[in-house]
Coordinates of C-alpha atoms and ligand atoms in Angstrom, one line a residue:
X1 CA 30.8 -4.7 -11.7
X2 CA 29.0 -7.8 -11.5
X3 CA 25.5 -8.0 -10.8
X4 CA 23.9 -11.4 -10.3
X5 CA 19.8 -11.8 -10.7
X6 CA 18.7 -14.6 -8.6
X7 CA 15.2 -16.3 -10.0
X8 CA 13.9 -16.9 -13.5
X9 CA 11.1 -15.3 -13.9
X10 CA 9.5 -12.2 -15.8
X11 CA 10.1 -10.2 -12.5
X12 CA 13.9 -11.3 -12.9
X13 CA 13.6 -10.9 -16.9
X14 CA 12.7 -7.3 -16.0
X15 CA 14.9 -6.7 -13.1
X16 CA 18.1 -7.9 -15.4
X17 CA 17.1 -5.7 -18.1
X18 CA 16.8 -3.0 -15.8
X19 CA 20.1 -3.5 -14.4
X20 CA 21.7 -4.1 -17.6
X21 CA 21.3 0.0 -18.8
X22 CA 23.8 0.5 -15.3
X23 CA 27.1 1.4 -17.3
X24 CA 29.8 -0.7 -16.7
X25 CA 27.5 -3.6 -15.2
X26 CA 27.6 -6.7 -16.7
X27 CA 24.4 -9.0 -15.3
X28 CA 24.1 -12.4 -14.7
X29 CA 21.1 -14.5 -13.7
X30 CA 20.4 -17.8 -11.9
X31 CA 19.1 -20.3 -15.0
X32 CA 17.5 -17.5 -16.7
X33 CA 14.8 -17.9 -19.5
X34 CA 14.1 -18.0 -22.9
X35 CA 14.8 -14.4 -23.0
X36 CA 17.1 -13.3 -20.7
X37 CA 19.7 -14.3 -22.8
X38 CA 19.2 -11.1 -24.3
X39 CA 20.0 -9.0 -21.4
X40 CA 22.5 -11.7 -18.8
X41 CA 24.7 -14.2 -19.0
X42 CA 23.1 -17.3 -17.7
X43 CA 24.5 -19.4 -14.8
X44 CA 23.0 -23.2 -14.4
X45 CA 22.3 -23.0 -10.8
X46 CA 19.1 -23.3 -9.0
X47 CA 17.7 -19.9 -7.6
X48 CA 17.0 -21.9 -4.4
X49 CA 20.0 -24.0 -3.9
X50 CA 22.0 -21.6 -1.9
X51 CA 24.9 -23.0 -1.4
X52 CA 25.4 -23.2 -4.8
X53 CA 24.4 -19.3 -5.6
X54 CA 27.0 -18.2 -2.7
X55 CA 29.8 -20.3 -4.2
X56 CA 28.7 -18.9 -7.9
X57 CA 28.9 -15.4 -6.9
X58 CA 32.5 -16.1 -5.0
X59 CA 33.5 -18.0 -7.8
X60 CA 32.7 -14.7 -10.5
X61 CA 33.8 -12.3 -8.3
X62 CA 30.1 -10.8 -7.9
X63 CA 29.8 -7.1 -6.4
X64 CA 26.3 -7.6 -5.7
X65 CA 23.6 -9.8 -5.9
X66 CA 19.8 -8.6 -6.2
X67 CA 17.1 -11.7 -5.5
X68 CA 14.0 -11.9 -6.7
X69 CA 11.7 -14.8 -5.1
X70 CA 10.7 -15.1 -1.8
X71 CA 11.5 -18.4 -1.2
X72 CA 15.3 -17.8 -1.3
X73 CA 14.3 -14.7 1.4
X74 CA 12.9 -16.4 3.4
X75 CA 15.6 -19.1 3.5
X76 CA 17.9 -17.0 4.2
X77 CA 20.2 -16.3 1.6
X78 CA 20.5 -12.2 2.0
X79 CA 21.9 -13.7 5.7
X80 CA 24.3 -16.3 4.2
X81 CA 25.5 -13.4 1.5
X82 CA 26.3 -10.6 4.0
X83 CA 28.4 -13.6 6.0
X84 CA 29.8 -14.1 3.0
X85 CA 31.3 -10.3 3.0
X86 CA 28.9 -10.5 -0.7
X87 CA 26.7 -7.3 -1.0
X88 CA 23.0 -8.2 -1.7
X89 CA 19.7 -7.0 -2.4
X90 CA 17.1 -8.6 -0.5
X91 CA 16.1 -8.8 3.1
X92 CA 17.6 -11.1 6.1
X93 CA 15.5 -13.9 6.8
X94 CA 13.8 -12.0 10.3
X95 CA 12.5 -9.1 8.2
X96 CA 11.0 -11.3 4.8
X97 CA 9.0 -12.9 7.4
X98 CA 6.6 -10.2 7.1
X99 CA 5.9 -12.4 3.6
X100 CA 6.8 -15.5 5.5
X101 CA 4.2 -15.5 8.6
X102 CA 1.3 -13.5 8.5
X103 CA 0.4 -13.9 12.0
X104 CA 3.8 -12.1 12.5
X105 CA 2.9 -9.6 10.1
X106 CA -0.3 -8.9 12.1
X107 CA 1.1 -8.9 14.9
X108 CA 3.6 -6.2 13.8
X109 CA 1.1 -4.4 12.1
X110 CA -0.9 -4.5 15.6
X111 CA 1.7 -2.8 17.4
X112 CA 2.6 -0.3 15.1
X113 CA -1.0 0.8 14.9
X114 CA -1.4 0.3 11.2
X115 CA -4.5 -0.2 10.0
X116 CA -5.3 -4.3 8.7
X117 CA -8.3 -6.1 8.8
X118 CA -9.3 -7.7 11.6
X119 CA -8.0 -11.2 12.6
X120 CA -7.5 -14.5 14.8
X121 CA -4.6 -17.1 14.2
X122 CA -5.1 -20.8 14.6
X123 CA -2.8 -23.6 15.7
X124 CA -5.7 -26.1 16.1
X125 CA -8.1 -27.2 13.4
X126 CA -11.2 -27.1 15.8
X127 CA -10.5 -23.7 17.0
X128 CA -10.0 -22.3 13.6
X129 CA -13.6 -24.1 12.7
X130 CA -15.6 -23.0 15.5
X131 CA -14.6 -19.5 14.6
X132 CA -15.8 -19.7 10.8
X133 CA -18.8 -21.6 12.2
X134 CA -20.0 -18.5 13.5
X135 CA -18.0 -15.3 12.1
X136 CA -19.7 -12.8 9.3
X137 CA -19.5 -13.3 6.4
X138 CA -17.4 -13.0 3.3
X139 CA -13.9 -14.6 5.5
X140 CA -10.9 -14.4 4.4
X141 CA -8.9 -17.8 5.7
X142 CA -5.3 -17.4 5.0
X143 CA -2.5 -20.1 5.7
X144 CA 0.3 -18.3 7.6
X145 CA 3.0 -19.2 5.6
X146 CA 4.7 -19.0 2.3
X147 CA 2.1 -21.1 -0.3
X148 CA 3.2 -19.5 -4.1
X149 CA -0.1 -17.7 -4.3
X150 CA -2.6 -20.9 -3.0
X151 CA -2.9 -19.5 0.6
X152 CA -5.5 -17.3 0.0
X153 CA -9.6 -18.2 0.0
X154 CA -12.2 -15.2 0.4
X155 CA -15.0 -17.2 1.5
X156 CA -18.5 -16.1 0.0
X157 CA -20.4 -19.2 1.6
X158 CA -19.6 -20.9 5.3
X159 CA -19.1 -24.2 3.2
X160 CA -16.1 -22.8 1.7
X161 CA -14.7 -21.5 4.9
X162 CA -14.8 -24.7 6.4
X163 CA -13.5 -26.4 3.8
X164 CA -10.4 -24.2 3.4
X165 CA -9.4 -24.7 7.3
X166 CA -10.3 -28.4 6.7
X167 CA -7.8 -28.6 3.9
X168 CA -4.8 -26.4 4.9
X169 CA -5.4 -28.0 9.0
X170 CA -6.5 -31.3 8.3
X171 CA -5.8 -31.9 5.2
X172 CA -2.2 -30.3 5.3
X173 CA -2.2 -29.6 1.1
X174 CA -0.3 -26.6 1.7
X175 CA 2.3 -29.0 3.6
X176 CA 4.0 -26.7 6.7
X177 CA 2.7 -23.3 5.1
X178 CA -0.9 -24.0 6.0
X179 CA -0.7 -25.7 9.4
X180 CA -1.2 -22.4 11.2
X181 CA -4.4 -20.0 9.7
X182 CA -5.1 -16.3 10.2
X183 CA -8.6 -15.7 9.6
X184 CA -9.3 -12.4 8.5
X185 CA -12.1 -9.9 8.4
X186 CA -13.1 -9.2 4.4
X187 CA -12.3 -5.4 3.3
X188 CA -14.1 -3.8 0.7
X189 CA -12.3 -1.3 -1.6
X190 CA -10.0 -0.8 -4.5
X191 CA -6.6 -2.5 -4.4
X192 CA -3.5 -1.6 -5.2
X193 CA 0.4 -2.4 -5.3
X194 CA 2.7 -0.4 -3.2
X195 CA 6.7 -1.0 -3.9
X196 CA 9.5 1.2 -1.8
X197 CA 13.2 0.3 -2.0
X198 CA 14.5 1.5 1.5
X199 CA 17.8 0.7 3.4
X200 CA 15.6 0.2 6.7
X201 CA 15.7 4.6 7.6
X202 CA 15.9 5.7 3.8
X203 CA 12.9 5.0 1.4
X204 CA 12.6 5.9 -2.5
X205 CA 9.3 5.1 -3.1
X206 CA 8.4 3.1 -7.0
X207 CA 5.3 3.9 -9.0
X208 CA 1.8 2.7 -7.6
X209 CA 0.8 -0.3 -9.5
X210 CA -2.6 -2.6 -9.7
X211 CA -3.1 -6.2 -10.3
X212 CA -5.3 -8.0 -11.8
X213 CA -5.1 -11.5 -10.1
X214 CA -8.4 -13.8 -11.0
X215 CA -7.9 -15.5 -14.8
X216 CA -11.1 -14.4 -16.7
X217 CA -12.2 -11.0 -17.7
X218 CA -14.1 -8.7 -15.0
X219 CA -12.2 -10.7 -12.3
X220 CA -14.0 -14.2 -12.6
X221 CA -11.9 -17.4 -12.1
X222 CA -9.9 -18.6 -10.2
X223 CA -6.7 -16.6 -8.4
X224 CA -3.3 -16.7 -10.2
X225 CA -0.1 -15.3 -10.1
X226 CA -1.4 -12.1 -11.7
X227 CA -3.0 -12.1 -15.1
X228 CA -1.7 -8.1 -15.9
X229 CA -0.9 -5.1 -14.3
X230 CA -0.8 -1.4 -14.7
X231 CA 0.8 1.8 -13.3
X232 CA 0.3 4.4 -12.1
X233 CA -2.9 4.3 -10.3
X234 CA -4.2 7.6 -8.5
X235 CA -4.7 5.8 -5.0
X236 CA -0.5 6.1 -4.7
X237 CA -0.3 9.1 -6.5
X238 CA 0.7 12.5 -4.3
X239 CA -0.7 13.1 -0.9
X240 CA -2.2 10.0 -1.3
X241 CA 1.2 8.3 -1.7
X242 CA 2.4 10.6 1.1
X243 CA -0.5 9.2 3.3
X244 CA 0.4 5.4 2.9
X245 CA 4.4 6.2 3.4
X246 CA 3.3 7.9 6.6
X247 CA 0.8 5.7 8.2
X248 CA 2.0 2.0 6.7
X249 CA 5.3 1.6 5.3
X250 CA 7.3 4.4 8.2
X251 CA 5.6 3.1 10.8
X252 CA 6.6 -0.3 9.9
X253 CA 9.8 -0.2 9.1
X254 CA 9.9 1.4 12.7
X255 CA 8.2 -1.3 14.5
X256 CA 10.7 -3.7 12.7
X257 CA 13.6 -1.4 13.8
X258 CA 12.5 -1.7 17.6
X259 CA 12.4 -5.4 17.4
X260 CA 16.5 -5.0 16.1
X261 CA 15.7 -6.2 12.5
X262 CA 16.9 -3.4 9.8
X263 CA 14.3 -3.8 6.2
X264 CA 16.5 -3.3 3.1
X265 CA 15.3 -4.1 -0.1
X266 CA 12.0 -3.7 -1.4
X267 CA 8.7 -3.3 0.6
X268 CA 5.4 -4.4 -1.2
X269 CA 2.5 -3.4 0.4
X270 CA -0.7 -4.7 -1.0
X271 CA -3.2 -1.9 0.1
X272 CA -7.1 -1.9 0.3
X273 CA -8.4 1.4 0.2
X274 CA -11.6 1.5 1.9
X275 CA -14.0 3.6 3.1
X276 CA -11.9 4.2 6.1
X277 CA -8.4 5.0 4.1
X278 CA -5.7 2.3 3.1
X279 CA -5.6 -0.8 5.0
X280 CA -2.6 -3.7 4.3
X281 CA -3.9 -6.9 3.0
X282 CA -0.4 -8.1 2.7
X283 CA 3.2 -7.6 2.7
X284 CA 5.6 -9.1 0.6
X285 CA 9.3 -9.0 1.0
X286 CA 10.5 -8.2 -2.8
X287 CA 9.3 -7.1 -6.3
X288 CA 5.6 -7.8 -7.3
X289 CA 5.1 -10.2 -10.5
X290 CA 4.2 -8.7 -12.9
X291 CA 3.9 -5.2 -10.8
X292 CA 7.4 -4.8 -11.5
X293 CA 7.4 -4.9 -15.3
X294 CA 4.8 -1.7 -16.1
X295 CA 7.2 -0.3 -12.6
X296 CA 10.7 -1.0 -13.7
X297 CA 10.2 0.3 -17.6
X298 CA 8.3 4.0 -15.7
X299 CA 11.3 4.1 -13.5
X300 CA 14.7 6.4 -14.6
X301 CA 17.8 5.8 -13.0
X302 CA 20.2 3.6 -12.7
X303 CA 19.0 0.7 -11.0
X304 CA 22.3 -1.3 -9.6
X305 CA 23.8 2.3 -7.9
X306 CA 20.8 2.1 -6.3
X307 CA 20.7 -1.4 -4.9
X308 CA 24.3 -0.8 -3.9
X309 CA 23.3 2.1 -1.9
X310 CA 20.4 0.3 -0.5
X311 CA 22.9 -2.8 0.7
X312 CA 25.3 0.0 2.0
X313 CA 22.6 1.6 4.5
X314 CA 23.2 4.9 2.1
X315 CA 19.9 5.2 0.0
X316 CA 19.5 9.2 0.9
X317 CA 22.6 9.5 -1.8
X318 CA 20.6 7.7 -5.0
X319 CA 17.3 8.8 -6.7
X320 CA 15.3 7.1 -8.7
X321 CA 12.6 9.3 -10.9
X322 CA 9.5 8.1 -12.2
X323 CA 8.7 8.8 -16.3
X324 CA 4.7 10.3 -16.4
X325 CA 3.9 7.9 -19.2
X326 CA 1.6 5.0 -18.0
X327 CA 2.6 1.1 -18.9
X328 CA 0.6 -2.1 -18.7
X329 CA 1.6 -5.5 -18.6
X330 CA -0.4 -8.3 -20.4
X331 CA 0.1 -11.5 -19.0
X332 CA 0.2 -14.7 -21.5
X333 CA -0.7 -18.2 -19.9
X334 CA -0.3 -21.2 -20.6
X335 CA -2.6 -23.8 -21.7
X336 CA -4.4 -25.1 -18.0
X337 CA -2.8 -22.6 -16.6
X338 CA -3.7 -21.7 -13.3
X339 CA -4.7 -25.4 -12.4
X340 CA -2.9 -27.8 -14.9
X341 CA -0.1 -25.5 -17.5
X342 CA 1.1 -27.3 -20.0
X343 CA 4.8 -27.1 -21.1
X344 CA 6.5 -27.4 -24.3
X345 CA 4.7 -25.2 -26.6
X346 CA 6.3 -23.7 -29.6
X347 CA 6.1 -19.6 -28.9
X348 CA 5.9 -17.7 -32.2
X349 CA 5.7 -14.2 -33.7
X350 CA 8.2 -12.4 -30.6
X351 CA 9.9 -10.5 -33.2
X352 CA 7.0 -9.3 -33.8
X353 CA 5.7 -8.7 -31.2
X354 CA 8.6 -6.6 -30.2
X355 CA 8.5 -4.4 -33.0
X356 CA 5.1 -2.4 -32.2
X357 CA 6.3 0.5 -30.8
X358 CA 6.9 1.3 -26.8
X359 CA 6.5 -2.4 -26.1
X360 CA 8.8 -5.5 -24.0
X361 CA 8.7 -8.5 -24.2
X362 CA 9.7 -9.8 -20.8
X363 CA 9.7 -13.4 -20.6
X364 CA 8.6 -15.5 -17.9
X365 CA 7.8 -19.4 -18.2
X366 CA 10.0 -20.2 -21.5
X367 CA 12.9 -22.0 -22.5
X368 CA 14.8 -21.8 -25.3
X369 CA 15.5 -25.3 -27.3
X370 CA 18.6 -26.0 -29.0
X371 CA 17.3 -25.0 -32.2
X372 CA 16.8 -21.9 -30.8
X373 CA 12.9 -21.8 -30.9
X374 CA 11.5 -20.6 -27.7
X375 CA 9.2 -22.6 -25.6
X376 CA 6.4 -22.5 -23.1
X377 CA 8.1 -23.6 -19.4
X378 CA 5.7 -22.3 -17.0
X379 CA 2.1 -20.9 -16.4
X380 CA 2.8 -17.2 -16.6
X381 CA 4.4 -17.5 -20.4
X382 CA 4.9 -13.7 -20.7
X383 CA 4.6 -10.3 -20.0
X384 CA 4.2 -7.6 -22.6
X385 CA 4.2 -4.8 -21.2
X386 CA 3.8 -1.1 -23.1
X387 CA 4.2 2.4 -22.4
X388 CA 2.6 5.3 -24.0
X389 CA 1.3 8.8 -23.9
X390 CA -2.3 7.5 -22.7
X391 CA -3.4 4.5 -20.9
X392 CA -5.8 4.0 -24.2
X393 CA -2.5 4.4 -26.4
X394 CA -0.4 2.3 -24.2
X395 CA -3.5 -0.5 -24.2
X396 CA -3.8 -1.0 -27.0
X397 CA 0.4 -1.0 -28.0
X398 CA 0.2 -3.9 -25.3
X399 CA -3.0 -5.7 -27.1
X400 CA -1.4 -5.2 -30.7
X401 CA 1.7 -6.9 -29.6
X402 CA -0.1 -9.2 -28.0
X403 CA -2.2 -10.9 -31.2
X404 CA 1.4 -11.4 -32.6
X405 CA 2.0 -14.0 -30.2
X406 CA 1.4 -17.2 -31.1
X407 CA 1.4 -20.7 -29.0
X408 CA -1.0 -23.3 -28.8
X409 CA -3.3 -22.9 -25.6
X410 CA -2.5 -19.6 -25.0
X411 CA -4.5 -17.1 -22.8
X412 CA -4.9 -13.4 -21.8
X413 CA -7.3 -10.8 -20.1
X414 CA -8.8 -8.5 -22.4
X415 CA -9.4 -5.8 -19.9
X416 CA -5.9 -5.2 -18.4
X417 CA -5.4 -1.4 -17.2
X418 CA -9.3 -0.8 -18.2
X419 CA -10.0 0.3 -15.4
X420 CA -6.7 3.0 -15.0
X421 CA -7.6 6.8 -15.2
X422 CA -5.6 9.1 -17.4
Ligands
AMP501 P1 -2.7 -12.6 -1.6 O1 -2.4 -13.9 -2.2 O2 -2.3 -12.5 -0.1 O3 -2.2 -11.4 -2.4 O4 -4.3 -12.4 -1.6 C1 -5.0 -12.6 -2.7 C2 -6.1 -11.7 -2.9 O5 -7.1 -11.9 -1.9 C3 -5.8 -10.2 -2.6 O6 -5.2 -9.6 -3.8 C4 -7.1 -9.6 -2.3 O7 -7.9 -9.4 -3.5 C5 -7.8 -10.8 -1.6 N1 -7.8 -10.5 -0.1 C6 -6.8 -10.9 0.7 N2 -7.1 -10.5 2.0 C7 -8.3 -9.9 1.9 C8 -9.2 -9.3 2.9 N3 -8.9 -9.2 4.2 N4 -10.4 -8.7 2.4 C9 -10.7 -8.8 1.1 N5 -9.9 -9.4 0.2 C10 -8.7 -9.9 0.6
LIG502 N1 1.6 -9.7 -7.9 C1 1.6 -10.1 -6.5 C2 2.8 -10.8 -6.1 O1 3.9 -10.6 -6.7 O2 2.7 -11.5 -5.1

């Protein structure tokens, strides 16, 4: 069978490598990246042009198609594919709107009494202002639609509330995405990453995770895409795990179900636990990045039966188990990267890199040349992600790979997974 990975990024880099160890699948992958090669057969179509990844998977006879962004989600391709009589991976457009709106996701979240922070959504710029004029402090001002990772300000000072509404309202630099706000209340707690594949009634829960989204060490900077990420933590471990399935992703998937829309695919819950238990600080309608790297190379199984079965409304008939070791991912940036990344940079030492023992490369921004060197393409460069028999072991495998990488400009955390127990 054909499996084709729609995206190009070290989530897709990981997904495809994933899928590859199915027997008898042969993967292929929208564009790819410097490294997929390695694990796909690259097609030169745009993960977002969808008429162009329907006619692809028609033209090679595709028996299922597993995407990774949310932009294509929430466009509507899983809709288009199922018309198409084309198996796929990913939820219809009505159910990725819980990453699409977040004032629908609120609202759903309202009704099936899950806990959330508080909120209020705004159409109108003055409403939105004269409710950070005199709310508590820190705010969190969200726009309410999709805005690659930008949509998000926690608000230490008024000055920055205001000037968050002013710029997503007035402004409009977040173009459509930011032209309605959800203000929210500001949790306190320790966050982490909760991924479930489920067919809309069937759910196989994936390995907790935590990211590690601000640039600096100690989380200073500004946000990004996620600098790192590690799994498992304890907060999704056991009863604890039980707890969140039962009180956030069931009743969820329920409320969905009332309103006629069926889930399949995966469900990412970011979580805050606080003093009060797990509250959702977000959904998102597909695999985390880079979540899914330390995730995908914990889980056992064979990942394309179970997407299958997931498309097919049969996930009770698939497992998926999850290896004890613990992984981390170190992310490499770019140069400027999260404000300005520079492209274009010569990546050396992958071989390497690859060589220390328990450790992927997954690739994210690169491009292969036709001289066959590799380089930078994107702000999140890579993603080298280890496992091990302790998170110190698996640390430092990741760290050690890491100083064999080489391009100008380049950037990482120290201090990825220092924080994991065990
Ligand atoms: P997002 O881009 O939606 O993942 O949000 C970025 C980050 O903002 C999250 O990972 C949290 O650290 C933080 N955040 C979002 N909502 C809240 C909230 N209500 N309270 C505190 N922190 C939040
Ligand atoms: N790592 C968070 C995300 O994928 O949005």
């Amino acid at each position: 069978m054909k499996v084709l990975v729609v995206g190009n990024g070290g989530r897709e880099h990981a997904m495809a490598w994933k899928l590859g160890q199915s027997r008898g699948v042969e993967v292929l992958i929208t564009k790819g990246n410097g490294g997929t090669d390695a694990v796909a057969r690259a097609l030169p179509v745009s993960p977002t042009d969808i008429d162009a990844v329907i006619e692809t998977a028609r033209a090679e006879g595709v028996g299922l198609v597993a995407i990774g962004p949310e932009a294509p989600l929430a466009a509507g391709l899983a809709d288009r594919l199922m018309a198409a009589g084309i198996p796929v991976f990913g939820p219809v457009q009505a159910a990725a709107r819980l990453e699409s709106s977040k004032a629908f996701t609120h609202e759903v979240l309202e009704a099936a009494h899950v806990p959330a922070a508080g909120w209020h959504v705004f159409d109108h710029a003055d409403d939105a202002l004269r409710h950070v004029v005199g709310c508590h402090l820190p705010v969190v001002v969200k726009a309410d639609g999709l805005a690659a990772g930008k949509g998000v300000v926690v608000a230490l000072r008024r000055e920055e509330a205001i000037e968050a509404v002013k710029a997503f309202m007035v402004d409009g630099t977040l173009g459509h995405a930011g032209r309605r706000v959800v203000i929210e209340d500001f949790l306190v707690g320790e966050e982490a990453s909760f991924m479930v594949i489920t067919d809309g009634e069937h759910i196989l829960p994936l390995a907790g995770a935590r990211d590690h989204k601000r640039v600096f060490d100690n989380d200073m900077g500004p946000n990004t895409g996620g600098m790192g990420a590690f799994s498992p933590t304890p907060l999704l471990e056991g009863e604890a795990r039980d707890h969140v399935l039962a009180s956030v992703i069931r009743p969820t998937l329920s409320e969905l179900a009332k309103r006629g829309i069926t889930y399949k695919g995966v469900l990412y819950a970011g979580l805050m636990f606080t003093a009060e238990g797990p509250k959702v600080l977000e959904f998102n309608c597909r695999f985390g990045d880079p979540e899914t790297q330390p995730v995908l190379v914990r889980t056992k199984g064979n990942l394309s039966e179970v997407m299958l079965a997931c498309s097919e409304g049969r996930l009770d008939q698939v497992r998926l188990d999850i290896e004890r070791h613990p992984a981390v991912c170190v992310v490499l940036s770019s140069a400027g990267y999260p404000e300005q990344p520079r492209v274009g940079d010569v990546i050396e030492g992958l071989n390497e890199a690859s060589e220390v023992e328990g450790v992927h490369v997954f690739h994210a921004g690169t491009r292969r040349l036709p001289d066959g060197s590799i380089v930078t393409a994107g702000g999140r460069v890579l993603g080298v992600t280890a496992v091990g028999k302790s998170f110190r072991e698996t640390r430092e495998r990741a760290y050690l790979a890491a100083s064999r990488i080489r391009f100008a400009g380049m950037h990482y955390r120290s201090d990825i997974g220092k924080a994991a127990r065990g």
